[in-house]
Steps between C-alpha positions, in 0.01 A plus 500: 500500500211746515262446790137582563413770753162491672330812635646634826742213558806574715858461388539228765207308351638530145848387605358195681263421215780520243710260707204263526446525124856379446421199719179436306690509172758257640217271616347509152835399353530215753150376414598495132823315580316235704238458226776446243663237723163329538453487123851355464441207737602162355220250436328391819395152598277302267143464622464132578131460417227675307290591804125481457305797634133595488345820367166636390458421131327689221165348591534621860563144617814360665753341267837332542799680350865399481780735596624494140159629391510792743770658281241561229677658204791620713837349591500654848265415786466685833324318784421681824416284800199649680465410867139385490500128563189303600604509866487882501171653604616841375720605211852624571469882519856551373439286193159655445620861498783404263258332261271804518785693337613230261149451362527829315842413360391153386324632189835638383717214627313256280656663195847391611474191721246267659400585857291280729420507871513157662355387833406174668131570544249342259456703184138587581611664825772696322265612225243617754759710681631652176144597409432650842830691489441631150806340345395509137842448340675247724502129416457294817599133486464225759792268566232230531718290729808491277861533629570845359483689831720246672761499222514877448459626857137604482481327837741417783523123447851509347645761734824407674511485878664842507238655273221346707649659810540834322135495387383352833343197340427244776619143455233288339317799351508664158326795343486672164748774412518784251758498223537596135649235273589559136537219247643490148391261225747417225529207258218321676666526842381706795766633734482712812641847434468699823318510832445782751717333762578825681180460700669205672837671551599640841418867557638764733288574809182694418576480127232409249611208281400698185499187285209613285542876522569561133153368408317637806359852452385537861845484656645727233235763569552479876875540454430841341327628814645672808361223720635216285370149555514514877330197651218508244391174343203479265175329587268310269216735602488823700139485619 
């Protein structure tokens, strides 16, 4: 394989970079293998109810919308649980920075699948934050008190005792969580297809859980730098 050569690089640098390139190629192949296995999953569990959400309608007024309607013209629906419930004074900075990046991709994603961002706050509060943040492409939807977050781990209410201990959730308390869930509609049935469960899996010490890395441009850019991620975590504002 022919390799690039940058100005004034040493032979030691090129040898190390070539070895790293081999690892990067192997990682790319592994990502493709995992994606193929994901696509080949058997049908997931049937969604037990047509959850009713709330969104801003065409007349800029709140309207009720069923989960089945969120698919629009598509057979695939992606819901991302945004940690911005009514009990939160401030928006989750991790979720917010991720949605900053996804907003740009949403205009393209809509050509292939339906994508909506769900949170427990009232729709007016979500719409106000989207406007302030400049999210012009994202569709924010309120769970409006339905059971979606509980059923699909957008909160901690169905966590096992072990998971509660792992996430340090005190007994008698619950909070919202972040997770992607993908659903497939076929023959009038909606079934769960996949969820980003890796965010709840154990990690090695000092290891980032990396559950949403493939859709998060910030972490990918930081991984290109000499400093890496370090202990950096994004803020909602840097004033």
